[in-house]
PDB file of C-alpha atoms in Angstrom:
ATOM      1  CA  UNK A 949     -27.540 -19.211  10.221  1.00  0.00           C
ATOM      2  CA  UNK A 950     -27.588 -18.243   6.421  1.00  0.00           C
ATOM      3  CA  UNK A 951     -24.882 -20.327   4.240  1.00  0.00           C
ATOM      4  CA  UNK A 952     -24.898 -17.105   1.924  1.00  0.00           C
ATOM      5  CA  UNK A 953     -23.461 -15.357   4.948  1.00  0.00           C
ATOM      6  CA  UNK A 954     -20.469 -17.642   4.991  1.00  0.00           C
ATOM      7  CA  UNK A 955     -20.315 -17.745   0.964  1.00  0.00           C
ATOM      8  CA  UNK A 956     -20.337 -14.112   1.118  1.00  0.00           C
ATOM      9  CA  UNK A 957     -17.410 -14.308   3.116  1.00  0.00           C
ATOM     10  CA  UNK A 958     -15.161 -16.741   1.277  1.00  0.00           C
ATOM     11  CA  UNK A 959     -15.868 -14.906  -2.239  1.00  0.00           C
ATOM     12  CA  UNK A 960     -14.309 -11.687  -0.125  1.00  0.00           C
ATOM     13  CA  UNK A 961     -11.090 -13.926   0.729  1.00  0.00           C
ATOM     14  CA  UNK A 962     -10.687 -15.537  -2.299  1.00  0.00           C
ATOM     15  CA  UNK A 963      -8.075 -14.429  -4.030  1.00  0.00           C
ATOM     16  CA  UNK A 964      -7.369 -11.624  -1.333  1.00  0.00           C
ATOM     17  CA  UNK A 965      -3.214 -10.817  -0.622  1.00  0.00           C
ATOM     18  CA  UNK A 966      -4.002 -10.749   2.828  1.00  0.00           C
ATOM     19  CA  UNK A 967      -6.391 -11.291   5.387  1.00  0.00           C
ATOM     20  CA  UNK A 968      -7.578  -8.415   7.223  1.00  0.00           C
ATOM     21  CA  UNK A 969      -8.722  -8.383  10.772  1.00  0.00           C
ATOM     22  CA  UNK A 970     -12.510  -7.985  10.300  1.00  0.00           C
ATOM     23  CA  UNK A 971     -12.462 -11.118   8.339  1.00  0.00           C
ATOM     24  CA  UNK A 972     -11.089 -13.320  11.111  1.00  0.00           C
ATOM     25  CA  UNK A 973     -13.742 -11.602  13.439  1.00  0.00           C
ATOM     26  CA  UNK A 974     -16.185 -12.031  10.994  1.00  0.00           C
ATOM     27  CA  UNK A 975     -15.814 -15.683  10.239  1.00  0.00           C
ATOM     28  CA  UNK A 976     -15.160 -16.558  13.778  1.00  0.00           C
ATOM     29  CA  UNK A 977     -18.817 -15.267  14.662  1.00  0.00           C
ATOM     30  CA  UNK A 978     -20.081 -17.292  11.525  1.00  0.00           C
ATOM     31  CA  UNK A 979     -17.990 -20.453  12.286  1.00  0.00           C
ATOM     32  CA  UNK A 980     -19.140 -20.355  15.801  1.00  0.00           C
ATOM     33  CA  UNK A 981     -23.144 -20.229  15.032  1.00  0.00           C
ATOM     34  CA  UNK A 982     -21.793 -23.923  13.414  1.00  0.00           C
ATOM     35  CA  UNK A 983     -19.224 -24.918  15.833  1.00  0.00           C
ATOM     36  CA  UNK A 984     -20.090 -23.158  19.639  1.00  0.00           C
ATOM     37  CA  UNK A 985     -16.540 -23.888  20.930  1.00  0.00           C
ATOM     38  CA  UNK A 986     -14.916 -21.785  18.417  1.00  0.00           C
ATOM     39  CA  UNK A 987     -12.484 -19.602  20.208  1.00  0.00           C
ATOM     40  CA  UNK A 988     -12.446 -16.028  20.154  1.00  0.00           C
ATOM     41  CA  UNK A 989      -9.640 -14.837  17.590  1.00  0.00           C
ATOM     42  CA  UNK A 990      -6.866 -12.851  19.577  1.00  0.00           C
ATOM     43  CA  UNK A 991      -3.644 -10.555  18.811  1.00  0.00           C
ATOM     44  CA  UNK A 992      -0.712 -12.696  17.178  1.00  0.00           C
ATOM     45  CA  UNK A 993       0.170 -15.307  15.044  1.00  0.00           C
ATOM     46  CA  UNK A 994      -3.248 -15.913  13.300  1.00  0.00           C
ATOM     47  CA  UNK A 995      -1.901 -19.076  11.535  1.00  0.00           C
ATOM     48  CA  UNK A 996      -1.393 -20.515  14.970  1.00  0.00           C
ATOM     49  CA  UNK A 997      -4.788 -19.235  16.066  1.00  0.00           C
ATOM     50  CA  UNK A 998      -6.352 -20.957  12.861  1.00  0.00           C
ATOM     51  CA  UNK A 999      -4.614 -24.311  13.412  1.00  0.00           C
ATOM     52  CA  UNK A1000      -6.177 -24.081  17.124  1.00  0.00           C
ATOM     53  CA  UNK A1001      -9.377 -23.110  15.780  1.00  0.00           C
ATOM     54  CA  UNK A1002      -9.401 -26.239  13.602  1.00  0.00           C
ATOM     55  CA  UNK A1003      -8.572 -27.650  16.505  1.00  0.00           C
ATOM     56  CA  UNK A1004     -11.254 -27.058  18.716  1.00  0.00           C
ATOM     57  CA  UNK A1005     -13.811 -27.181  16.122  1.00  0.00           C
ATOM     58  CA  UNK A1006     -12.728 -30.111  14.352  1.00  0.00           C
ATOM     59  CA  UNK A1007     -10.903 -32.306  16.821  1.00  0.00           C
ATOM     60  CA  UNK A1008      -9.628 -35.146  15.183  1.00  0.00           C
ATOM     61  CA  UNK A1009      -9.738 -34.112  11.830  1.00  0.00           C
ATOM     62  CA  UNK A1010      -6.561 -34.170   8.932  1.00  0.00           C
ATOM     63  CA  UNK A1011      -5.011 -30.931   7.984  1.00  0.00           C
ATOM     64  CA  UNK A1012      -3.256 -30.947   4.808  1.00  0.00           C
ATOM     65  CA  UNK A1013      -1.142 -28.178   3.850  1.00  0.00           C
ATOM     66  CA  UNK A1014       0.819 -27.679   0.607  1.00  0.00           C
ATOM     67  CA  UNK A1015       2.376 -24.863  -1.365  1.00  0.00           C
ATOM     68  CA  UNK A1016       4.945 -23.283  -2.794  1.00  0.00           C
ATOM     69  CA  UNK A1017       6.241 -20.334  -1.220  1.00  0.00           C
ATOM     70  CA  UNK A1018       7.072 -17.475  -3.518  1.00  0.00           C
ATOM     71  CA  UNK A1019       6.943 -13.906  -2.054  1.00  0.00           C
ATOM     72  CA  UNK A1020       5.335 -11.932  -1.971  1.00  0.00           C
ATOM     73  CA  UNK A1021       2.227 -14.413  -3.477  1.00  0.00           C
ATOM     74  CA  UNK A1022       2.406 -18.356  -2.270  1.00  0.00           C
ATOM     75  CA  UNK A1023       0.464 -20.730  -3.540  1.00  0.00           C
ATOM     76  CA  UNK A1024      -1.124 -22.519  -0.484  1.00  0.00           C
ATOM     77  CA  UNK A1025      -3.950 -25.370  -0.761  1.00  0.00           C
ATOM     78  CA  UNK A1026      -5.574 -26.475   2.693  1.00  0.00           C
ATOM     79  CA  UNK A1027      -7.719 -29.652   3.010  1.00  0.00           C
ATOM     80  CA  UNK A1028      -9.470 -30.411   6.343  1.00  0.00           C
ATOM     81  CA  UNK A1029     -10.797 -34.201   6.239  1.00  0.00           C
ATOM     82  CA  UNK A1030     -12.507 -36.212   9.232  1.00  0.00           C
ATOM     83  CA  UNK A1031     -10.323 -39.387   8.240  1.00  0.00           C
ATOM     84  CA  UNK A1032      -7.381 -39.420   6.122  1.00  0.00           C
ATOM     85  CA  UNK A1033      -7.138 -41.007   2.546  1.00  0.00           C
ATOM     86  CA  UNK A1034     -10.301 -41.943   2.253  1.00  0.00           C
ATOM     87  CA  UNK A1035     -12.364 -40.197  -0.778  1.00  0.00           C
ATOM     88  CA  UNK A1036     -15.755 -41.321   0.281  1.00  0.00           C
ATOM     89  CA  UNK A1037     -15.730 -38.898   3.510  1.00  0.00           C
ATOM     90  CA  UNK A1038     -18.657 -36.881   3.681  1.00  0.00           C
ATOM     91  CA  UNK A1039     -17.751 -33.570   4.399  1.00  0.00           C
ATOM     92  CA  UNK A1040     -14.232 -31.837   3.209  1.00  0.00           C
ATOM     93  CA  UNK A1041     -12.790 -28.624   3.597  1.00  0.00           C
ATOM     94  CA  UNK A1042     -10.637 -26.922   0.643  1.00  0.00           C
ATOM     95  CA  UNK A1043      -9.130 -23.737   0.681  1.00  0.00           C
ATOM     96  CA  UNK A1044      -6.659 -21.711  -1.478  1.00  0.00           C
ATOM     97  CA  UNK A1045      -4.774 -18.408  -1.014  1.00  0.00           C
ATOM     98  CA  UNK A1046      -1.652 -16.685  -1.462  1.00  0.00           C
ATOM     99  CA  UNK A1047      -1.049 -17.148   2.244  1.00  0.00           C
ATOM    100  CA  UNK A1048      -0.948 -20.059   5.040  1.00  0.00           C
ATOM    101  CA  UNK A1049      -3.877 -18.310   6.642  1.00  0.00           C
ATOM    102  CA  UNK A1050      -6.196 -17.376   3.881  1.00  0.00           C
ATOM    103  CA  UNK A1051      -6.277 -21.254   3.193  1.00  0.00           C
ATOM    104  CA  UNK A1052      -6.688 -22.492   6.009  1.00  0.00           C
ATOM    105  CA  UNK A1053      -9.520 -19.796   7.009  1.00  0.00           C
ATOM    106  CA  UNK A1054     -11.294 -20.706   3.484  1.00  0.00           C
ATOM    107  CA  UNK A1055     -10.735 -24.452   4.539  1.00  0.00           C
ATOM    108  CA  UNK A1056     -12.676 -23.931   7.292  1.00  0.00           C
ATOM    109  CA  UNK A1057     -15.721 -21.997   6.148  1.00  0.00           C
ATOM    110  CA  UNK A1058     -16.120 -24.188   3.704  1.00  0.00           C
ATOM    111  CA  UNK A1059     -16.635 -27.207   6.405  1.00  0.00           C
ATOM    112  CA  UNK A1060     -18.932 -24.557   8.501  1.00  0.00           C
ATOM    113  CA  UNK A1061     -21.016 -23.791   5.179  1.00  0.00           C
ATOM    114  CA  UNK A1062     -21.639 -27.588   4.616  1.00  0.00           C
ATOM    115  CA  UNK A1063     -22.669 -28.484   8.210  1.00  0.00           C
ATOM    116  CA  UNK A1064     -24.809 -24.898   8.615  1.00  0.00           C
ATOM    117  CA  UNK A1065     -28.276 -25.671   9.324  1.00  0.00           C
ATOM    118  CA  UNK A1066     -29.884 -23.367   6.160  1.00  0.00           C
TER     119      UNK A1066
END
């Protein structure tokens, strides 16, 4: 598992209008070299699939979404914590994007990246 591999992939998101298919197929074969359980991504609502994803991979974690919806560009910030409120947890998950997904995707990846073995 090479972290570059995942940091590859969020500096392709980043700042992207939308997320493309690939990239969901992409990250879900990164994410699940991390995270075994991580389901295979599907046809659909991808925000819903990401939330499950989360889910599975992170069970018991805090998912904080905010934004400001403004088409056709939001402003979306994700946060995935293992306890809520506290500032000392070890690992975090932020994301940004102009969509739900693309934050929550980023938000993810960036947990994967900092629990990746190299």
């Amino acid at each position: 598992m090479s972290k570059s591999e995942i940091r590859s992939l969020i500096g392709k998101i980043r700042g992207a209008s939308a997320l493309k298919g690939d990239q969901l197929d992409q990250a879900a074969v990164l994410v699940r070299r991390v995270f075994p359980k991580m389901p295979e991504p599907g046809a659909g609502d991808v925000v819903g699939q990401l939330l499950h994803m989360v889910d599975v991979c992170l069970p018991g974690w805090t998912i904080q979404l905010t934004g400001k919806a403004s088409e056709p560009d939001g402003h979306w910030r994700c946060s995935l914590r293992e306890t809520r409120g506290s500032d000392e947890v070890e690992v975090i998950g932020l994301g940004t994007g102009r969509t739900v997904d693309l934050a929550l995707l980023e938000a993810l990846l960036h947990v994967a990246e900092q629990k990746a073995a190299v």
